[in-house]
Short mmCIF file of C-alpha atoms and ligand atoms in Angstrom, two decimals:
data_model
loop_
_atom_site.label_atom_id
_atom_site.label_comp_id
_atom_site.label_asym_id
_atom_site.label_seq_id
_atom_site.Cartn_x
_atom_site.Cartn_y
_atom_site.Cartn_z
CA UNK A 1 -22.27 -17.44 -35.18
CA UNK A 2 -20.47 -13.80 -34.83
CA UNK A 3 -16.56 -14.20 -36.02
CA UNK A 4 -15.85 -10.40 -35.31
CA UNK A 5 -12.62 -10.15 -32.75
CA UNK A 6 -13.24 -10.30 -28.82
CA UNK A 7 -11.02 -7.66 -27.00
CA UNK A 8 -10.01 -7.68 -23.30
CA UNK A 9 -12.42 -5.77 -21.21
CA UNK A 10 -11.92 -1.64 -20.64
CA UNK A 11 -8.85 -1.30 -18.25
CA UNK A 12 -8.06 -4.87 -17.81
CA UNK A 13 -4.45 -5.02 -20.08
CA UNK A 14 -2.48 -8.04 -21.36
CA UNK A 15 0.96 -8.62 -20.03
CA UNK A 16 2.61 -9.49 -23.16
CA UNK A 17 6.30 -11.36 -22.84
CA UNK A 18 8.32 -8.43 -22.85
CA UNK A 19 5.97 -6.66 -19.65
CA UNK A 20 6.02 -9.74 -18.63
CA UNK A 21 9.97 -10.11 -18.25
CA UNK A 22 10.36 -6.40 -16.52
CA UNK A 23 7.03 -7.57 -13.96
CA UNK A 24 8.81 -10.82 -13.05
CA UNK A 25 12.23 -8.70 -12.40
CA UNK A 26 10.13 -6.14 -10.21
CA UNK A 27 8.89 -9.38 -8.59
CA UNK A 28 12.13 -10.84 -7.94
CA UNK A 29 13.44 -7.90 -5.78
CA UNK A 30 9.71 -7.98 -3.51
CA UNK A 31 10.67 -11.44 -2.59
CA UNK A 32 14.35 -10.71 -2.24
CA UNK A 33 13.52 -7.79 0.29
CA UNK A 34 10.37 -9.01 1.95
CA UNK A 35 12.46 -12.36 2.37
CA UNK A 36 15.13 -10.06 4.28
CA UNK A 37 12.84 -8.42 6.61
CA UNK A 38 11.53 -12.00 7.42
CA UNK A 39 7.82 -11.30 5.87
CA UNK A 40 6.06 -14.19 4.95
CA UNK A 41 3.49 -15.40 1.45
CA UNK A 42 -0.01 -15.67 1.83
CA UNK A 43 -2.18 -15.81 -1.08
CA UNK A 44 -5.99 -15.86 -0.60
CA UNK A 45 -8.96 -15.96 -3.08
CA UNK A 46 -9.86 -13.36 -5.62
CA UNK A 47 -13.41 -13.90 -4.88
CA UNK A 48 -14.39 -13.00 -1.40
CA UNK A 49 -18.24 -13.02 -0.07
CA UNK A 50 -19.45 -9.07 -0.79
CA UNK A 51 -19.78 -8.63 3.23
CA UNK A 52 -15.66 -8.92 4.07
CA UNK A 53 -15.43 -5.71 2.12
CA UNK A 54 -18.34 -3.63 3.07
CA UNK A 55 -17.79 -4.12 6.68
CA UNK A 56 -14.35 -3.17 6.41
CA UNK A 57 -13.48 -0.91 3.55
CA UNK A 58 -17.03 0.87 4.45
CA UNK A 59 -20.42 1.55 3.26
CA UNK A 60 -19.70 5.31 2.50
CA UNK A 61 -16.94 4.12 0.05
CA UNK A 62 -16.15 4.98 -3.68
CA UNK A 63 -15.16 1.31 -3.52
CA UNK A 64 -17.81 -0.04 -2.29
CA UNK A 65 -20.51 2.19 -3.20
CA UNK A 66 -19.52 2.24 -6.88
CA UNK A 67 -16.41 0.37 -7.53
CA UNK A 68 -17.06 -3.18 -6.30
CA UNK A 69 -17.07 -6.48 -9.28
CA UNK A 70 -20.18 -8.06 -7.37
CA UNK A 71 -22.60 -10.76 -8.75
CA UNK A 72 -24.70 -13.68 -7.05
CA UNK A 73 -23.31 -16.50 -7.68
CA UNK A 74 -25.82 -20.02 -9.15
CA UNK A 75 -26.16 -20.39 -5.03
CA UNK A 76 -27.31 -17.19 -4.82
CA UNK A 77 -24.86 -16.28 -2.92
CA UNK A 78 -23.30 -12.35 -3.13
CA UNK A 79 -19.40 -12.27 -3.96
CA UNK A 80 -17.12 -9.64 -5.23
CA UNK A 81 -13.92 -9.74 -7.14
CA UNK A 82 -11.73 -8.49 -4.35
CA UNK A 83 -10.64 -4.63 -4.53
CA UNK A 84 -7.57 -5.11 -2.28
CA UNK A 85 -6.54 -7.59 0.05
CA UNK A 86 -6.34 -6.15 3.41
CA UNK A 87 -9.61 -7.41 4.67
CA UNK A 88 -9.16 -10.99 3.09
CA UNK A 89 -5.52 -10.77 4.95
CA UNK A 90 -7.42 -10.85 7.97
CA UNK A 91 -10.15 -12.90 7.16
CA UNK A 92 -7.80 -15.92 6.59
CA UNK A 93 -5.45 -14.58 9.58
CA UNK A 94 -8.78 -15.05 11.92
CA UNK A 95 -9.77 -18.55 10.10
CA UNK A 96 -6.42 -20.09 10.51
CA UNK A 97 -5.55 -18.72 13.90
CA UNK A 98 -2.79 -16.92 12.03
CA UNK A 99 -2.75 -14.14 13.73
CA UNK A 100 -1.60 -15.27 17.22
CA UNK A 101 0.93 -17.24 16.41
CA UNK A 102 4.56 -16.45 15.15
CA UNK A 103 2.99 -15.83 11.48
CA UNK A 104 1.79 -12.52 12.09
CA UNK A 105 4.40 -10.84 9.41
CA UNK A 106 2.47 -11.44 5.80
CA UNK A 107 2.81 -10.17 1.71
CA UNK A 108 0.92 -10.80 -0.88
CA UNK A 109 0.91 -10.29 -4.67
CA UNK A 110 -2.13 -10.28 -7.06
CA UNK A 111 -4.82 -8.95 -9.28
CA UNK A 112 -7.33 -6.60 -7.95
CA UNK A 113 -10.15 -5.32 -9.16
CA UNK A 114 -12.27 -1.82 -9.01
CA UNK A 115 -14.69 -0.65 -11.39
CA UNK A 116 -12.89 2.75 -11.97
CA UNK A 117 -12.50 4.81 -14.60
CA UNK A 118 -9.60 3.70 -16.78
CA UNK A 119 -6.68 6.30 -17.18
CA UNK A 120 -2.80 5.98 -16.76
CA UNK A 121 -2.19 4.52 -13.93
CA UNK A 122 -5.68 3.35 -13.02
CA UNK A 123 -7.11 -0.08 -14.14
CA UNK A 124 -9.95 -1.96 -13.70
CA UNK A 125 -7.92 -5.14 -13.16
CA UNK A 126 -4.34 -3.94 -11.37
CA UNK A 127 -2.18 -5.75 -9.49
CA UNK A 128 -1.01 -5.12 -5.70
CA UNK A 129 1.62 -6.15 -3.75
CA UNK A 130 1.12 -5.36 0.12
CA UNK A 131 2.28 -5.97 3.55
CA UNK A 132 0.20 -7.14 6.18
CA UNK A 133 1.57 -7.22 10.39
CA UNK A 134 -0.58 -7.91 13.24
CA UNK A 135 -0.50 -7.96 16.74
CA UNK A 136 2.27 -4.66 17.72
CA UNK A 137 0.66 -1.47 18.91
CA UNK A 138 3.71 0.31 18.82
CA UNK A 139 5.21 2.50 16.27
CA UNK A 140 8.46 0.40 15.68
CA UNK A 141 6.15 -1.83 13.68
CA UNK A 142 5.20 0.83 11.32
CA UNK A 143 8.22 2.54 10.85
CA UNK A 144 9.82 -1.23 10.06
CA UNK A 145 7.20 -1.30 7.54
CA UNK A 146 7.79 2.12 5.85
CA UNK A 147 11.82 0.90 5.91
CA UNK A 148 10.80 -2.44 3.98
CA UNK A 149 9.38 -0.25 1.44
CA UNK A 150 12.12 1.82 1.23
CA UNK A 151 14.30 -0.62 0.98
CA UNK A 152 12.36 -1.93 -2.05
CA UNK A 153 12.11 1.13 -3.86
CA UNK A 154 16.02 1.24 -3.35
CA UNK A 155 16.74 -2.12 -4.72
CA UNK A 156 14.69 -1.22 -7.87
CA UNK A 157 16.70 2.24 -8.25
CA UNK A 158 13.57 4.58 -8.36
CA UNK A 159 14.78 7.96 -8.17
CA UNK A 160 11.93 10.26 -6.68
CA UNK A 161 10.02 8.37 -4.13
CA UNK A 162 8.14 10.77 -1.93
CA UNK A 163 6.93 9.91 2.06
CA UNK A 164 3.56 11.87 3.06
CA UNK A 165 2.37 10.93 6.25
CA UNK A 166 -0.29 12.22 8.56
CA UNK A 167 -2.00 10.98 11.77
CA UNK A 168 -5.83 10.07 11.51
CA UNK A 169 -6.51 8.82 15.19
CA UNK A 170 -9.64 6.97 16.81
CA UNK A 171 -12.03 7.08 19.48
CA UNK A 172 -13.20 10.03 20.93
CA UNK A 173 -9.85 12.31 19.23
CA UNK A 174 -11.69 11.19 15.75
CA UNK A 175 -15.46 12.51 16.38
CA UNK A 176 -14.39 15.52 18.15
CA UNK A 177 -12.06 16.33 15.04
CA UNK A 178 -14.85 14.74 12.80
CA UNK A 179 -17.56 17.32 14.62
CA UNK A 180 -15.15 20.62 14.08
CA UNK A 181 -14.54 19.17 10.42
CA UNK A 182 -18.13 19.14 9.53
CA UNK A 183 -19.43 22.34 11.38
CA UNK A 184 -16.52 23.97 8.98
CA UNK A 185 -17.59 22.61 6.10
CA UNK A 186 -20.90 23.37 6.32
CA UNK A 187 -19.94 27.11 7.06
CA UNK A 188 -18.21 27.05 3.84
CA UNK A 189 -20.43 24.63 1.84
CA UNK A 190 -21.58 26.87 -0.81
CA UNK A 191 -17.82 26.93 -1.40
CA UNK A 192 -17.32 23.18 -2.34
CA UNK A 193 -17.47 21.03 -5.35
CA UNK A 194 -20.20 18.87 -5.70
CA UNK A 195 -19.06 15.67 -4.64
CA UNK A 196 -17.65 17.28 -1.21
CA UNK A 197 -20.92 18.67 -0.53
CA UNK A 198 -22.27 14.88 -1.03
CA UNK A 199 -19.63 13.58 1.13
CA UNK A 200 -20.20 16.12 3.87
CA UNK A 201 -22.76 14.45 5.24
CA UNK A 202 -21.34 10.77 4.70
CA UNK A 203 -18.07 10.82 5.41
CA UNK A 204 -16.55 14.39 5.55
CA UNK A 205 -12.42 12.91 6.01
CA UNK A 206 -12.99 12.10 2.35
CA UNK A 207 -13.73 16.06 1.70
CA UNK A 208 -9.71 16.45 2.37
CA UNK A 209 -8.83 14.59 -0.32
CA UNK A 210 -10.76 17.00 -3.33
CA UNK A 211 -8.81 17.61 -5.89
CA UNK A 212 -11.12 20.79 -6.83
CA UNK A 213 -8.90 23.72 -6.74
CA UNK A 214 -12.05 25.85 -5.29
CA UNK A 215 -12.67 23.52 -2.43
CA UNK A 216 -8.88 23.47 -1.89
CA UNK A 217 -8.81 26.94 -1.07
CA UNK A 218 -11.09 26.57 1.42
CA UNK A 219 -9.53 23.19 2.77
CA UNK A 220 -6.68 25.89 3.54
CA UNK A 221 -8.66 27.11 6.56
CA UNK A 222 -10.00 23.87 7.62
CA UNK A 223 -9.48 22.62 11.14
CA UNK A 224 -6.46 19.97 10.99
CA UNK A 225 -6.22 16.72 12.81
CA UNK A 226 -3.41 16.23 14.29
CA UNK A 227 -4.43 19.71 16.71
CA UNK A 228 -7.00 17.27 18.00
CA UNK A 229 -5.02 13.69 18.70
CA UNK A 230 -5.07 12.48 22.57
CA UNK A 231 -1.67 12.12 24.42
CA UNK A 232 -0.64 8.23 23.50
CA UNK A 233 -1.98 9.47 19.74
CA UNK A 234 0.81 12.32 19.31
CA UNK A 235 3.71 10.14 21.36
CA UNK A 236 2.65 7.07 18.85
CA UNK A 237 2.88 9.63 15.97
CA UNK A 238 6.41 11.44 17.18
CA UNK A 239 7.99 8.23 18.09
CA UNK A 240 7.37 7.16 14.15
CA UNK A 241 8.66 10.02 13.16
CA UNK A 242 11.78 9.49 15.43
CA UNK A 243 12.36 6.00 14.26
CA UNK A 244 12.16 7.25 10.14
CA UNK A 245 14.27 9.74 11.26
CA UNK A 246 17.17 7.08 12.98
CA UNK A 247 17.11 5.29 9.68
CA UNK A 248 17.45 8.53 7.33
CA UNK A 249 13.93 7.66 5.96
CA UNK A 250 12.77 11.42 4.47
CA UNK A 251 8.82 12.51 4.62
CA UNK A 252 6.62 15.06 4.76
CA UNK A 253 3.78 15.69 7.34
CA UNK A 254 0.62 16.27 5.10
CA UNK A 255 -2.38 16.97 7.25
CA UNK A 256 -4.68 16.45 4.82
CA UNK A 257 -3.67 13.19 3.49
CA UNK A 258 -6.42 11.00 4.36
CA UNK A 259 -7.23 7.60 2.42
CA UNK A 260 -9.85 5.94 0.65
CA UNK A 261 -10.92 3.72 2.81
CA UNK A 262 -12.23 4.20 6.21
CA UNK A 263 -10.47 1.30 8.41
CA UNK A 264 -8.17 3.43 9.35
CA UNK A 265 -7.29 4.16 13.05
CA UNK A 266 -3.47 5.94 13.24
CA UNK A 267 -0.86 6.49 11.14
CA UNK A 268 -1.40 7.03 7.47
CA UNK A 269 0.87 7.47 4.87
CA UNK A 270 1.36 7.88 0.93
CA UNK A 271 4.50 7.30 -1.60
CA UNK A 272 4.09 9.62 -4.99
CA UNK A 273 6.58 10.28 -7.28
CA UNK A 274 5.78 13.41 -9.87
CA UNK A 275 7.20 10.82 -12.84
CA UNK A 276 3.47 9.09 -12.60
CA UNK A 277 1.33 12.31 -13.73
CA UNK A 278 -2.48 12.34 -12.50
CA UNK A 279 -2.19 9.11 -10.22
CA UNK A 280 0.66 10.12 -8.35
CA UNK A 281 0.27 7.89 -5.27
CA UNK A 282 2.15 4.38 -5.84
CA UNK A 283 1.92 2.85 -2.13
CA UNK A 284 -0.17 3.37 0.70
CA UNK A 285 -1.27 2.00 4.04
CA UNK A 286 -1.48 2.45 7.76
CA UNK A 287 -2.45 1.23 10.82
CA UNK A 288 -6.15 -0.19 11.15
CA UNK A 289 -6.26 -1.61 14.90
CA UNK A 290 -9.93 -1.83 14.76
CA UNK A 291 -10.54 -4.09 11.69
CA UNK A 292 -9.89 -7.73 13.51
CA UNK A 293 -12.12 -7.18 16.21
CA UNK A 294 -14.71 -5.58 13.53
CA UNK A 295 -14.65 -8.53 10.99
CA UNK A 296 -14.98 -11.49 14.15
CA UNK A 297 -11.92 -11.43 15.28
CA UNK A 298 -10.35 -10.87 19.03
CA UNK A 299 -8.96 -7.23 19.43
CA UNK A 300 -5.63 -7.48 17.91
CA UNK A 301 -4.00 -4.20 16.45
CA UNK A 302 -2.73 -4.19 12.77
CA UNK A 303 -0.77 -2.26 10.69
CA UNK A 304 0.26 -2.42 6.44
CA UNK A 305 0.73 -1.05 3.12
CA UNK A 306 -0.24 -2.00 -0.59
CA UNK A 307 1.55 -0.77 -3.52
CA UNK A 308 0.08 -0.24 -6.67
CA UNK A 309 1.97 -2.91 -9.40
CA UNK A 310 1.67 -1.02 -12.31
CA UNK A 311 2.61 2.12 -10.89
CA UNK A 312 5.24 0.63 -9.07
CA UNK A 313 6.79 -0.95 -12.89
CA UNK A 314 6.18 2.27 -14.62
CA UNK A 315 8.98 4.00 -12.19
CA UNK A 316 11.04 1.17 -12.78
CA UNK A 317 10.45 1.17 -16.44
CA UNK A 318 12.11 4.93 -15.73
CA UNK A 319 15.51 3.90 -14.01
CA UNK A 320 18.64 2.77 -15.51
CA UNK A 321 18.16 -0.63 -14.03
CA UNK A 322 16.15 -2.06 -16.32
CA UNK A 323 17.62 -5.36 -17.35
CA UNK A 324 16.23 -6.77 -20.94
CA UNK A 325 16.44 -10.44 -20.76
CA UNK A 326 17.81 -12.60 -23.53
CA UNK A 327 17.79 -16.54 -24.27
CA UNK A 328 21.35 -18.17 -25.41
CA UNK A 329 20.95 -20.29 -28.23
CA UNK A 330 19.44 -20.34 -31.62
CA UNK A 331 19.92 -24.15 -33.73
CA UNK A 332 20.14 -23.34 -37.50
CA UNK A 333 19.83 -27.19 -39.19
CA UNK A 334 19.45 -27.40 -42.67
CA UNK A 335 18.44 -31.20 -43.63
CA UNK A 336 17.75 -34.39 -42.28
CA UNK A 337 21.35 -35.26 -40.91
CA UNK A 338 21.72 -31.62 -39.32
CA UNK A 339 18.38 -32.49 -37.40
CA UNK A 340 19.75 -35.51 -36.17
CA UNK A 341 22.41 -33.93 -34.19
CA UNK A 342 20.78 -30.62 -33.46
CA UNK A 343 17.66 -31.67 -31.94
CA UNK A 344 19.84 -34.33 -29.15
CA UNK A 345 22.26 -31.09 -28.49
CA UNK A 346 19.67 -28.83 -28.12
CA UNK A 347 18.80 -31.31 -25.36
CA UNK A 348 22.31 -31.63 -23.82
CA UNK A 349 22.59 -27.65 -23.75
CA UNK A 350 19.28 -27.46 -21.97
CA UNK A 351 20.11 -29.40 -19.23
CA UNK A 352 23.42 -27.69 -19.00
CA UNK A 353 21.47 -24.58 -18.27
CA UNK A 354 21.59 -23.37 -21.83
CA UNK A 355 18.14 -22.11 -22.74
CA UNK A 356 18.08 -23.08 -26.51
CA UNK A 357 15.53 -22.80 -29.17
CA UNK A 358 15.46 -25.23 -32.65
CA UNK A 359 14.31 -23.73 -35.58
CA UNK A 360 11.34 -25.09 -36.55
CA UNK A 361 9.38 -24.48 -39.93
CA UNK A 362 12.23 -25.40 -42.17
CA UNK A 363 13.72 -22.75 -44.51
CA UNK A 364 17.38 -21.96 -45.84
CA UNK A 365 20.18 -20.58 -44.41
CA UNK A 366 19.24 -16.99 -44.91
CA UNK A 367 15.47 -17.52 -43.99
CA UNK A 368 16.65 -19.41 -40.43
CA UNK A 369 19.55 -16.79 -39.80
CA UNK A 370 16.84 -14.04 -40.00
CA UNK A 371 14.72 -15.80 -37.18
CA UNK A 372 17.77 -16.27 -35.44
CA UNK A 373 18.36 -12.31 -35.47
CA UNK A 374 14.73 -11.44 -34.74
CA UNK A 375 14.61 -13.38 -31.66
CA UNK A 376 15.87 -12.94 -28.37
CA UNK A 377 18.82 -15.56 -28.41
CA UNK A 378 22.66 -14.46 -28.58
CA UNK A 379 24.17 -17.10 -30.21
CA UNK A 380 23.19 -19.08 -33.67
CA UNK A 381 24.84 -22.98 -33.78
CA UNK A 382 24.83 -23.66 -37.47
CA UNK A 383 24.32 -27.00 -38.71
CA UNK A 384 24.39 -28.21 -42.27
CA UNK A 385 25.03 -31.55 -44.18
CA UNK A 386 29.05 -30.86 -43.66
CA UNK A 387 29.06 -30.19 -39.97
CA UNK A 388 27.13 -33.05 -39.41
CA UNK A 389 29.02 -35.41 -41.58
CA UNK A 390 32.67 -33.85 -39.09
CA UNK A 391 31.18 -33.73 -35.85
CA UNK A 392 31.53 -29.87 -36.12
CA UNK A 393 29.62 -26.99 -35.23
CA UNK A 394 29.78 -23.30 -36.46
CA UNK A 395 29.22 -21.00 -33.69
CA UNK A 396 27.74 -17.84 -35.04
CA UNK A 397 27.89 -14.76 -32.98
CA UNK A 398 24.57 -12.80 -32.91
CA UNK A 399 25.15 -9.82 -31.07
CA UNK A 400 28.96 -8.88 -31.08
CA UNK A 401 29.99 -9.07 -34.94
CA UNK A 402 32.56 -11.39 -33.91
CA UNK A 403 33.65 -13.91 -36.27
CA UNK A 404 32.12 -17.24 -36.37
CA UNK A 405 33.91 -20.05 -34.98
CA UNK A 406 33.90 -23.94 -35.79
CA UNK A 407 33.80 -26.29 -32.38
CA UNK A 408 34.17 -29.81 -32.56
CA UNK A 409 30.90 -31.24 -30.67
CA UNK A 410 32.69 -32.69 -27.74
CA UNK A 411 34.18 -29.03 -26.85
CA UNK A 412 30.94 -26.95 -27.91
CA UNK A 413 29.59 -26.14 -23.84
CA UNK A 414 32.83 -24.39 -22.55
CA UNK A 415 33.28 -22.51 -25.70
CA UNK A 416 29.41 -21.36 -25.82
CA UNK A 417 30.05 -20.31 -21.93
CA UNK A 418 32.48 -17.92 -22.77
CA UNK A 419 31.19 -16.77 -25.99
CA UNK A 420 27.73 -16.10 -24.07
CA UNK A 421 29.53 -13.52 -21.32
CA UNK A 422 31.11 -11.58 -24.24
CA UNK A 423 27.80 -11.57 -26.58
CA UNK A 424 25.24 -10.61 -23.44
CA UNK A 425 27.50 -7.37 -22.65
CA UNK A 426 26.37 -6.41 -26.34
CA UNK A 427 22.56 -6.97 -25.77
CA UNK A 428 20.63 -3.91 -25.67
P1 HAM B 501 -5.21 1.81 -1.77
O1 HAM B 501 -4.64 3.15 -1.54
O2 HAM B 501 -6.64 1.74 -2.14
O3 HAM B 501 -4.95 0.98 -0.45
O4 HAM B 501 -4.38 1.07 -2.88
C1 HAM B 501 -2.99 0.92 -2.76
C2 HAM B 501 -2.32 1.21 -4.08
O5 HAM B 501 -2.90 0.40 -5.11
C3 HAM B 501 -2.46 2.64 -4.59
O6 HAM B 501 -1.49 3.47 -4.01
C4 HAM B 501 -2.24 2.47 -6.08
O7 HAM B 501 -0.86 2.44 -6.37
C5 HAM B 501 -2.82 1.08 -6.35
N1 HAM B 501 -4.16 1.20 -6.96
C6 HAM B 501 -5.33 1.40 -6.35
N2 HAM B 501 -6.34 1.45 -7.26
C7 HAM B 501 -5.78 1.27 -8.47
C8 HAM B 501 -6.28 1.21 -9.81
N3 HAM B 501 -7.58 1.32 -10.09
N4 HAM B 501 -5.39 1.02 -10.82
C9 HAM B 501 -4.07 0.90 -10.57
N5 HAM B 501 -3.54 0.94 -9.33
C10 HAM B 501 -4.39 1.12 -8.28
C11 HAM B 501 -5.32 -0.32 -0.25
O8 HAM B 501 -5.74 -1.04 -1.13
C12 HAM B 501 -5.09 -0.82 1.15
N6 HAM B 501 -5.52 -2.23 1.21
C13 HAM B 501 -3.64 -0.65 1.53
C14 HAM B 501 -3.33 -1.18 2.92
C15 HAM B 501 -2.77 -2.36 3.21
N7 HAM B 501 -3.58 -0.56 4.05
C16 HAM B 501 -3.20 -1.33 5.04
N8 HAM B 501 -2.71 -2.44 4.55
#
């Protein structure tokens, strides 16, 4: 049998403690602000049948023509480790009867998965949280939407949070722009990169989004969209813009902002921030009024956004409100009789709130005091044969360089409480 080390698999990272503390702090605001705007949980399988997404993300896909986890599973069956969650949103909306009811405001938050190729900011296993309404065709949906974000990115202090919005439209607005967009590209498609010249043909919207700096130039005198939306398409599009305006939410109109995935039916919009480098784009989302009907559902319009985790943490990592956590206590016994009052008050100070760690492993003083300073805790209680034999405790400052103190037992809580305020003001 091999003993070599097994690593994780290529863009699919550990959250070690640390990550994990900053992640769970990120966390904590999502369900303070999605909580405020009256959203509501729903978490659904990672593993969705292959179909949900390839009806709804589309065929002519980087996801799914390249980018999809799928296997058979020992029914034979064909499944896929979900790449987002939009289309499983609606799935279980549809199955549950969600959707017509008063639950029709939903988040999520979990792992998804897309066989890309790893970089900053791009994983094969990432994490998403997203935003989910259904049933408003109006723009006041959208716009409270883009505010819930904004909101969010608020409460976490990120300091350069961009808005790029643009219109994509449906119906008959779409193929006539689609028709002009094509017959210009293929004036110009000696011009274009490779992959544009591939996607010409399949799905030319995605020819917008090059980053080649050749087919750029020509993108420059490419017909634009929103010269081609209907009447109710340009109101539905000013209106949002109205509404972002009322609530001092900046953006920029970017005609060529188009997104990966082709459920799309309206408004479509972006957050970068130039702090992220190559994979600028942190959240995105839009309205996708077709996608109900498409995957079984009754015609019911729909509207969201999903925010890249990792991105999202990496601007946060980036702000001054990063908050390193620390535990309180740290028990220091040296011998049988200091055991047999540390380990009961470790006990009592739990269950006053007082998250407390005993050494363990034996040692000496200076062996335990070092464990004490390496860890995350703030306060050492020393305990040693004469301590235990008084019913005393030394309280040893870890953080402050203030003197240690000795407590009798009985009066240890309410001095730890105070000690704890002045020694967490030092942790850094
Ligand atoms: P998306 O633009 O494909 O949209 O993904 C949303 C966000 O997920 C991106 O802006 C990015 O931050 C993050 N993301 C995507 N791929 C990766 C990756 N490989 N590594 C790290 N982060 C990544 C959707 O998924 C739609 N379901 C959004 C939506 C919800 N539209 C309507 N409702």
């Amino acid at each position: 049998m091999s003993t070599s080390s097994i690593s994780s698999i290529r863009g699919m990272a550990d959250y070690l403690p640390e990550a994990c503390e900053i992640l769970e702090q990120v966390e904590t605001a999502i369900r303070d602000v999605t909580d405020i705007y009256g959203y509501r949980q729903i978490r659904t399988p990672i593993v969705e049948k292959t179909d949900l997404f390839s009806r709804s993300i589309g065929e002519a896909t980087d996801i799914v023509e390249k980018e999809m986890y799928t296997f058979q599973d020992r029914n034979g069956d064909c499944l896929t480790l979900r790449p987002e969650a939009t289309a499983s949103c609606v799935r279980a909306g549809i199955q549950h009867g969600l959707l017509h009811n008063q639950t029709n405001r939903l988040w999520y938050l979990g792992p998804m998965f897309r066989y890309e190729r790893p970089q900053k900011g791009r994983y094969r296993q990432f994490h998403q949280f997203g935003i989910e309404a259904f049933g408003w065709t109006g723009p006041d949906i959208d716009a409270e939407i883009i505010s819930l974000g904004t909101r969010l990115w608020e409460v976490l202090g990120l300091e350069e949070t961009n808005l790029e919005i643009n219109y994509l439209g449906s119906g008959s607005s779409r193929l006539n722009y689609l028709k002009n967009l094509k017959k210009f590209l293929k004036s110009r498609s000696a011009e274009l990169d490779d992959y544009s010249q591939n996607r010409l043909e399949t799905n030319p919207l995605r020819v917008l989004d090059s980053k080649n700096v050749t087919t750029q130039k020509v993108l420059e005198d490419a017909p634009e969209i929103l010269d081609y939306l209907d009447v109710t398409e340009r109101r539905h599009f000013d209106k949002l813009l109205k509404y972002l305006e009322l609530t001092s939410i900046n953006y920029q109109v970017n005609t060529r902002l188009v997104r990966g995935l082709d459920y799309y039916t309206g408004a479509v919009y972006e957050w970068k921030s130039n702090y992220l480098g190559a994979q600028n784009a942190f959240c995105g989302g839009g309205r996708y009024d077709d996608l109900v009907a498409q995957l079984g559902g009754s015609d019911l319009p729909a509207t969201g956004f999903a925010c890249g985790m990792e991105r999202l943490v990496d601007l946060y990592n980036q702000t001054k409100s990063i908050k390193k956590r620390s535990g309180d206590i740290y028990v220091v016994m040296l011998g049988t009789a200091a055991e047999n009052v540390g380990y009961p008050l470790a006990e009592t100070l739990r269950r006053a709130n007082i998250s407390t760690i005993c050494n363990c492993g034996g040692g000496d003083i200076k062996k335990q005091l070092r464990r004490a300073g390496n860890s995350n805790m703030l306060i050492a209680i020393i305990i040693g044969e004469e301590e235990a034999a008084n019913g005393q405790l030394t309280v040893k400052p870890l953080r402050s360089g203030d003197q240690q103190l000795t407590v009798a037992q009985n009066e240890i809580i309410n001095v730890l409480r105070l000690q704890l305020e002045r020694e967490t003001s030092f942790f850094r």
